[in-house]
PDB file of C-alpha atoms in Angstrom:
ATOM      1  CA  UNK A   1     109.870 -50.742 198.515  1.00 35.00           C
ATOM      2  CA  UNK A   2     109.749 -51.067 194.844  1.00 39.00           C
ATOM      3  CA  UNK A   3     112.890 -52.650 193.462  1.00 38.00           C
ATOM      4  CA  UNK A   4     113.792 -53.123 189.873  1.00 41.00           C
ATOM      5  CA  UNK A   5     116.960 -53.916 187.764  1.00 41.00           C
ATOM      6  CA  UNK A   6     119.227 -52.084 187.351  1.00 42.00           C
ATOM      7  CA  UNK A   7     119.348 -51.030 183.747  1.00 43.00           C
ATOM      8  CA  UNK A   8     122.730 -50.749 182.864  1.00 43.00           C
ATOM      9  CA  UNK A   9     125.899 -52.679 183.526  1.00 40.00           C
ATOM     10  CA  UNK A  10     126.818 -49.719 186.242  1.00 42.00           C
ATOM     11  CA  UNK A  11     130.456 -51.864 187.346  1.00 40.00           C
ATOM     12  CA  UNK A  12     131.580 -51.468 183.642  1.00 41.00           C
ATOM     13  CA  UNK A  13     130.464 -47.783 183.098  1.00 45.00           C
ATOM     14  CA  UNK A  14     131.266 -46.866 186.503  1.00 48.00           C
ATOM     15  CA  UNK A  15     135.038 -47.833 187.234  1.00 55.00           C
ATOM     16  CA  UNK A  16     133.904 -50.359 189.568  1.00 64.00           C
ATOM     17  CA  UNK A  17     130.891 -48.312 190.864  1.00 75.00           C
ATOM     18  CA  UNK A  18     128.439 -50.728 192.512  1.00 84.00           C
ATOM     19  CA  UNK A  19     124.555 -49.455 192.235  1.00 86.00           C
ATOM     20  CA  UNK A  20     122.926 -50.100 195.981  1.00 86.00           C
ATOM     21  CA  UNK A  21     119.218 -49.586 196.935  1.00 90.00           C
ATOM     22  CA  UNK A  22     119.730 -47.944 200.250  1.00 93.00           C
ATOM     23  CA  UNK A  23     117.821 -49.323 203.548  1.00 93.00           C
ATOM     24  CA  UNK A  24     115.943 -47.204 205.818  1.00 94.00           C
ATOM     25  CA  UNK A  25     118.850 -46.980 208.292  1.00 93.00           C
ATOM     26  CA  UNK A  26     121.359 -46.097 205.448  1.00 94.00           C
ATOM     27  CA  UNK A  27     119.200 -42.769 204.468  1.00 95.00           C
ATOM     28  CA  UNK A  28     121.851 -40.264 206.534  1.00 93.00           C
ATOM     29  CA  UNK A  29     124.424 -41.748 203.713  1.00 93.00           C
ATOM     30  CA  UNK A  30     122.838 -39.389 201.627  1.00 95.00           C
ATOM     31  CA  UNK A  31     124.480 -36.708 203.446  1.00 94.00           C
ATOM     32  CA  UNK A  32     127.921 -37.984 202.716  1.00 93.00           C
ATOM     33  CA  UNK A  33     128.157 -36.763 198.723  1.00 95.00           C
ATOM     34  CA  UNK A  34     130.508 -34.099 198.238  1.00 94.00           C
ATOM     35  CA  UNK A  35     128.063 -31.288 196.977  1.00 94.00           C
ATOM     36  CA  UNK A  36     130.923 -29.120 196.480  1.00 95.00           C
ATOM     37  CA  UNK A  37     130.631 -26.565 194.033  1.00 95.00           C
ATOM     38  CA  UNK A  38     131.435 -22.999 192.992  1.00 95.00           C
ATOM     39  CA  UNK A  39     127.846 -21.752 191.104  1.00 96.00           C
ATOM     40  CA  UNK A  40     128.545 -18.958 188.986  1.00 97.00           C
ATOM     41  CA  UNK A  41     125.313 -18.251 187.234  1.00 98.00           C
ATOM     42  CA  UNK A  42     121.578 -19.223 188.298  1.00 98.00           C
ATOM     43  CA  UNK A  43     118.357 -19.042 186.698  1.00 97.00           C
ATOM     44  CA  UNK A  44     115.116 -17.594 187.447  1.00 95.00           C
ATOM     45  CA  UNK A  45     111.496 -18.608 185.474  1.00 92.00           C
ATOM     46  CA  UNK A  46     110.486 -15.274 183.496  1.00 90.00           C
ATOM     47  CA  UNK A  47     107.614 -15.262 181.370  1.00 90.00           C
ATOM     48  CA  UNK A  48     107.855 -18.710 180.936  1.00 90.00           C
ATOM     49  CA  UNK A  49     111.167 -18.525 179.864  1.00 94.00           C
ATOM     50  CA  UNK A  50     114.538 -19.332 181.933  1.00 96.00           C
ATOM     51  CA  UNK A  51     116.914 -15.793 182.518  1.00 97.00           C
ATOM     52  CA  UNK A  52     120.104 -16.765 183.216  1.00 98.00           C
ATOM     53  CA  UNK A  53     121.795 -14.191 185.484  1.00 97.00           C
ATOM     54  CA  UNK A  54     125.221 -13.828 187.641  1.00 97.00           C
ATOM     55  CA  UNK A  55     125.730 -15.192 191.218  1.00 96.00           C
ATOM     56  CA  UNK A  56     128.220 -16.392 193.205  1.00 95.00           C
ATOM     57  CA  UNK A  57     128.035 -19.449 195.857  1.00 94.00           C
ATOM     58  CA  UNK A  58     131.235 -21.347 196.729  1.00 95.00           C
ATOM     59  CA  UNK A  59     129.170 -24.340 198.290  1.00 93.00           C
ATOM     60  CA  UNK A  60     131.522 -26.559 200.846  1.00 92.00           C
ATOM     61  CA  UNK A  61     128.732 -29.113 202.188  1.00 89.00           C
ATOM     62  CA  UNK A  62     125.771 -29.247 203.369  1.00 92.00           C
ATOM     63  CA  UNK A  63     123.851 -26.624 204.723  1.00 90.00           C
ATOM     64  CA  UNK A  64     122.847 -27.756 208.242  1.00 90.00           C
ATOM     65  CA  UNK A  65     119.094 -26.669 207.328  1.00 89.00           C
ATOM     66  CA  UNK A  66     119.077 -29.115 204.583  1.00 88.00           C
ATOM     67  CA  UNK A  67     119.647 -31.792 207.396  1.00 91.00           C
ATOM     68  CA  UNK A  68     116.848 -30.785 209.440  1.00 94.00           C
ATOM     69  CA  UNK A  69     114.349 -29.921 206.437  1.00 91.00           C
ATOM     70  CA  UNK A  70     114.827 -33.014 204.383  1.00 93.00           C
ATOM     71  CA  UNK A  71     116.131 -36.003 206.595  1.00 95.00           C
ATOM     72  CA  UNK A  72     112.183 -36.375 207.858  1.00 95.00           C
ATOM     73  CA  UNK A  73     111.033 -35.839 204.157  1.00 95.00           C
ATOM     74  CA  UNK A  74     113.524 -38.857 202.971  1.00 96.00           C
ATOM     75  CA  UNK A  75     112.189 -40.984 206.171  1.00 96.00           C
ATOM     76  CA  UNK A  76     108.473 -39.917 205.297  1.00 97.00           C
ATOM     77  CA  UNK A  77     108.808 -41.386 201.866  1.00 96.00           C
ATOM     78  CA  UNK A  78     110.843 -44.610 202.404  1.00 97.00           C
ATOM     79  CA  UNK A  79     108.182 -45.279 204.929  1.00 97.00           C
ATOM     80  CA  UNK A  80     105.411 -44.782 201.779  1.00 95.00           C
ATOM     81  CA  UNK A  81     107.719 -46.795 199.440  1.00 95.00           C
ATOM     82  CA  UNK A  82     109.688 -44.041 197.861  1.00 95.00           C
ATOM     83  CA  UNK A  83     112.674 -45.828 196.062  1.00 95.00           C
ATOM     84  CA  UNK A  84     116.722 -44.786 197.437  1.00 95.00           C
ATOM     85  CA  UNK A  85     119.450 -45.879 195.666  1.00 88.00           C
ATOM     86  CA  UNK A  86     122.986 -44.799 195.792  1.00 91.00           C
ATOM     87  CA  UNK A  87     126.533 -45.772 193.326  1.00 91.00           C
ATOM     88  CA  UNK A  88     128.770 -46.828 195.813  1.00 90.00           C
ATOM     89  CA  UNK A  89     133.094 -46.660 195.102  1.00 87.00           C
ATOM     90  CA  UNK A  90     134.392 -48.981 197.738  1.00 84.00           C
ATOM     91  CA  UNK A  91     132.441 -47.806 201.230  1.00 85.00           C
ATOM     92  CA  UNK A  92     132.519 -44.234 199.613  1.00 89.00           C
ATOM     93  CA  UNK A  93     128.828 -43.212 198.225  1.00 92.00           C
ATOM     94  CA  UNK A  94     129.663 -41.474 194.913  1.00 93.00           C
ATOM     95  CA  UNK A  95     125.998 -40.318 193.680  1.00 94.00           C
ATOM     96  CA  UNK A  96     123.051 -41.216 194.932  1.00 96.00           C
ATOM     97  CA  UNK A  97     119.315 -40.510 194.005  1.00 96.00           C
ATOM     98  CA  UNK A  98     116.178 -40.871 195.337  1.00 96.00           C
ATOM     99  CA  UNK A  99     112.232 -41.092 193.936  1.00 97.00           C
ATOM    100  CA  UNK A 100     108.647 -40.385 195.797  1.00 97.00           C
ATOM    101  CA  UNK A 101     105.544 -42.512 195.407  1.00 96.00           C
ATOM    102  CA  UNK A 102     103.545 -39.766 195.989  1.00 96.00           C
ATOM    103  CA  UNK A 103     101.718 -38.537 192.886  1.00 96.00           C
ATOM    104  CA  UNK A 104     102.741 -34.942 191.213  1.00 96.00           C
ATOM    105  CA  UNK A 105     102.352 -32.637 188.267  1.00 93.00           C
ATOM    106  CA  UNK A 106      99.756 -31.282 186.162  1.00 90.00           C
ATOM    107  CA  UNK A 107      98.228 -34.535 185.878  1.00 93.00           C
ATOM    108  CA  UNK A 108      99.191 -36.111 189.236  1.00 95.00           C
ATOM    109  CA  UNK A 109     101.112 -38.963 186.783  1.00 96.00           C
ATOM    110  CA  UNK A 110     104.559 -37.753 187.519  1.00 97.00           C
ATOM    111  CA  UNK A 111     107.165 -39.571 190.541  1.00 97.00           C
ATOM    112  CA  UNK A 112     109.574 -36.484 192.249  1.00 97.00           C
ATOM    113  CA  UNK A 113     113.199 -37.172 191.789  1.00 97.00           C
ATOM    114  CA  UNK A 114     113.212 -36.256 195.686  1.00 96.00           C
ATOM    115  CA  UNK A 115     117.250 -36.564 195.951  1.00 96.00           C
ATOM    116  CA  UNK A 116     119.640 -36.383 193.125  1.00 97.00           C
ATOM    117  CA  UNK A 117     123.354 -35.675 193.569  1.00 95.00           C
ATOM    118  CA  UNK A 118     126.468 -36.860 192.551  1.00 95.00           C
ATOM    119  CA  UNK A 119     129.921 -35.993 193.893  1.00 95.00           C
ATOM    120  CA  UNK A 120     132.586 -33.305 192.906  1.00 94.00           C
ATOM    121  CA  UNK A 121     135.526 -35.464 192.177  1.00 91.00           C
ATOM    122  CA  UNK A 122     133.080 -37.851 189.780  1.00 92.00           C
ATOM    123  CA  UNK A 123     130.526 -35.043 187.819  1.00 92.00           C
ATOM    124  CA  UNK A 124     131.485 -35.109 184.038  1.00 90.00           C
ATOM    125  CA  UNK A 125     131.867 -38.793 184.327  1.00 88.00           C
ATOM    126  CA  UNK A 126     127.859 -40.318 183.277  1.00 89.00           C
ATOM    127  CA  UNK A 127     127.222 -41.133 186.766  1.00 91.00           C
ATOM    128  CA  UNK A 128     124.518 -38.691 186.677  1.00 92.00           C
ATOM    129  CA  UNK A 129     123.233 -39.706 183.329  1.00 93.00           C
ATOM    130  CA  UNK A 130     122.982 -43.242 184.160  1.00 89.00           C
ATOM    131  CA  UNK A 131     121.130 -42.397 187.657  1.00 91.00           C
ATOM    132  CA  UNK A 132     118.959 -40.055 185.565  1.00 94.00           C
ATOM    133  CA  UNK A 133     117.803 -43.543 183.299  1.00 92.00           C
ATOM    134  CA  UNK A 134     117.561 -45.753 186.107  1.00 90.00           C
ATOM    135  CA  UNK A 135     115.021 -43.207 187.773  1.00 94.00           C
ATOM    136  CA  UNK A 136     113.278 -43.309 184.420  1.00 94.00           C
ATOM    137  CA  UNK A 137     113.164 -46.656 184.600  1.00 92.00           C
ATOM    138  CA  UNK A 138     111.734 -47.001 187.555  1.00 93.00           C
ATOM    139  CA  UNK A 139     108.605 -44.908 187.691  1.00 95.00           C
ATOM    140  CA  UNK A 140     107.667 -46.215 183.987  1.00 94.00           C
ATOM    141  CA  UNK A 141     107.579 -49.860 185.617  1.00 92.00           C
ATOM    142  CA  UNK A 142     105.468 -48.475 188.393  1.00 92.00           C
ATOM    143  CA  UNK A 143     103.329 -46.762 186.253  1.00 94.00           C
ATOM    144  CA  UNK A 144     103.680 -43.303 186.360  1.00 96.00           C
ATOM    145  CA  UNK A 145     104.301 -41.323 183.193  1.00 96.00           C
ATOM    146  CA  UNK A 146     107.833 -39.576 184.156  1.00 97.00           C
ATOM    147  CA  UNK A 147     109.871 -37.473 186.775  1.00 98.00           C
ATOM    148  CA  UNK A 148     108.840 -34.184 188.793  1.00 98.00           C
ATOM    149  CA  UNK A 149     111.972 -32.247 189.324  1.00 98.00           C
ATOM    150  CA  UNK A 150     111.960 -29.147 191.789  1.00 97.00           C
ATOM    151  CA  UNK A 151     115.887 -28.095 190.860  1.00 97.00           C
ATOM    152  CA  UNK A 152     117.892 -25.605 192.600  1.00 95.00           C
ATOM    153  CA  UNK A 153     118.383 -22.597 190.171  1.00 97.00           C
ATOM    154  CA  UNK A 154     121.771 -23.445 189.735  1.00 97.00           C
ATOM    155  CA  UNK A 155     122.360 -23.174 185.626  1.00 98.00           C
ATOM    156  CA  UNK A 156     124.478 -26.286 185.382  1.00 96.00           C
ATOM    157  CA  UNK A 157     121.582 -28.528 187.330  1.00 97.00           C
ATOM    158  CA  UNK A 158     119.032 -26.900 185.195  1.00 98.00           C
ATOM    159  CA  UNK A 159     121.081 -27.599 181.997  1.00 98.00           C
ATOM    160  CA  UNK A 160     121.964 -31.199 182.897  1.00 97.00           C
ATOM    161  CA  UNK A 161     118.005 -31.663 183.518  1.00 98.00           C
ATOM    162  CA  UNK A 162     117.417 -30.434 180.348  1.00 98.00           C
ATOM    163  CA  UNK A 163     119.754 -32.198 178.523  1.00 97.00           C
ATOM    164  CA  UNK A 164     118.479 -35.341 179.528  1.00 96.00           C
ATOM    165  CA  UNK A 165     114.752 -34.446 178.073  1.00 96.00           C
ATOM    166  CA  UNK A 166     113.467 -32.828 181.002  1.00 97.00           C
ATOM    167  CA  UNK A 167     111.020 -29.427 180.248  1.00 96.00           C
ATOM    168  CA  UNK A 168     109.802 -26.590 181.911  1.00 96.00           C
ATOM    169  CA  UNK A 169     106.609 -26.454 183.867  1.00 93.00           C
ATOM    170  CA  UNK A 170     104.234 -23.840 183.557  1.00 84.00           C
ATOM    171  CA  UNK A 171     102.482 -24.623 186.556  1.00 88.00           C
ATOM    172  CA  UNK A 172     104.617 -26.003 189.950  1.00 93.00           C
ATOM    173  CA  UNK A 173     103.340 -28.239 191.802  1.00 94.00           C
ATOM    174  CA  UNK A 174     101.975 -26.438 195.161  1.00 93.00           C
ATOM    175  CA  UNK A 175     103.386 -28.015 197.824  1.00 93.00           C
ATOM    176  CA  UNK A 176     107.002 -27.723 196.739  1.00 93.00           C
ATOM    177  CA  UNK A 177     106.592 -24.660 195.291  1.00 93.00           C
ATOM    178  CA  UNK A 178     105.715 -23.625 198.655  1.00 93.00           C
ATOM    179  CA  UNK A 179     108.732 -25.314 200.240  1.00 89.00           C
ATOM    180  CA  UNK A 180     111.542 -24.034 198.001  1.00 90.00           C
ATOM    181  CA  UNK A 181     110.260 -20.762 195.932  1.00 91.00           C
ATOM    182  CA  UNK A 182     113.045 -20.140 193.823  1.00 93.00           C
ATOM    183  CA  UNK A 183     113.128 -23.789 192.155  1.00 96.00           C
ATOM    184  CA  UNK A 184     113.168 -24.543 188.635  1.00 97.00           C
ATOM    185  CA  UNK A 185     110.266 -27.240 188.412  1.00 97.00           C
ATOM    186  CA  UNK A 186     110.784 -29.090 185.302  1.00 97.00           C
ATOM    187  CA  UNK A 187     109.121 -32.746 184.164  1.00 97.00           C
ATOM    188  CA  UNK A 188     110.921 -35.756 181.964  1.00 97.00           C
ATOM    189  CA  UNK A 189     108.269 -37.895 180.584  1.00 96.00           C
ATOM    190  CA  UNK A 190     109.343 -41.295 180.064  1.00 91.00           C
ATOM    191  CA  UNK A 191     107.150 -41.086 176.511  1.00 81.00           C
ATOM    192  CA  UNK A 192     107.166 -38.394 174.045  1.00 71.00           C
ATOM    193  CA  UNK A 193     103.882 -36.170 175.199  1.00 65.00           C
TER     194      UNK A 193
END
């Protein structure tokens, strides 16, 4: 497994947040961030463009499918070196994020952000941002040229994604295409392009 420094000092930005790369046996943590979240308003990929439109999800947890569709793909890539780390509060996991090895995009130079997710009671707070640098971090010291995202629809993801320099892709990647259809896939290049 590739590990790296971390690239801030998370305890001071965190409120005593400690940053933890995650063993193969700790994976089903994952599934301990409150995901909670009312979405309001998703988007959909028109013509290139993102169409914001009205929805309604009141989202408790985690869907049990999510379990069973992604616990094998988070195994899968630990086994292949995919990088898991996690901000822990105490024993509590807080956010948590995850990157593949395996090689994606346009030009096959991008790293998935495979897991990204940070808890109800601490969004707004620059956990996410900080997780969003560190994953930055990490595939430009292994090489790779930025971060394939395959986001939910939900507006809010979307917008946080492209607040932190993330842009739209014109042309998903297959394979995840394939495995969630209504994804936003976006790319953050850790260079201008």
């Amino acid at each position: 497994m590739l590990l790296l420094p971390i690239i801030h000092p998370l305890r001071e930005l965190t409120n005593m947040a400690t940053l933890t790369m995650l063993s193969r046996h700790q994976l089903d943590l994952l599934w301990q961030i409150d995901r909670s979240e009312v979405i309001t308003t998703l988007y959909r990929l028109q013509d290139g463009e993102l169409q914001p439109y009205a929805a309604y999800y009141d989202v408790r947890g985690w869907d049990p499918h999510d379990l069973e569709i992604y616990t094998p793909i988070h195994q899968q890539s630990f086994e292949r070196g995919g990088a898991f780390f996690a901000l822990f509060e105490h024993d509590t996991i807080v956010a948590a994020a995850a990157l593949d090895t395996v090689p994606r995009g346009p030009q096959q130079d991008l790293r998935q952000l495979l897991f990204f997710y940070v808890s109800a009671q601490r969004r707004g707070q620059g956990l996410g941002k900080i997780l969003f640098q560190q994953c930055l971090a990490q595939v430009q010291q292994a090489g790779a040229a930025g971060l394939y995202i395959s986001s939910i629809a939900n507006k809010n993801t979307v917008d946080f994604y492209l607040a932190q320099g993330c842009r739209l892709l014109t042309s998903p990647d297959a394979e995840l295409f394939a495995r969630e259809p209504e994804d936003i896939h976006l790319a953050c290049y850790c260079r201008p392009q």
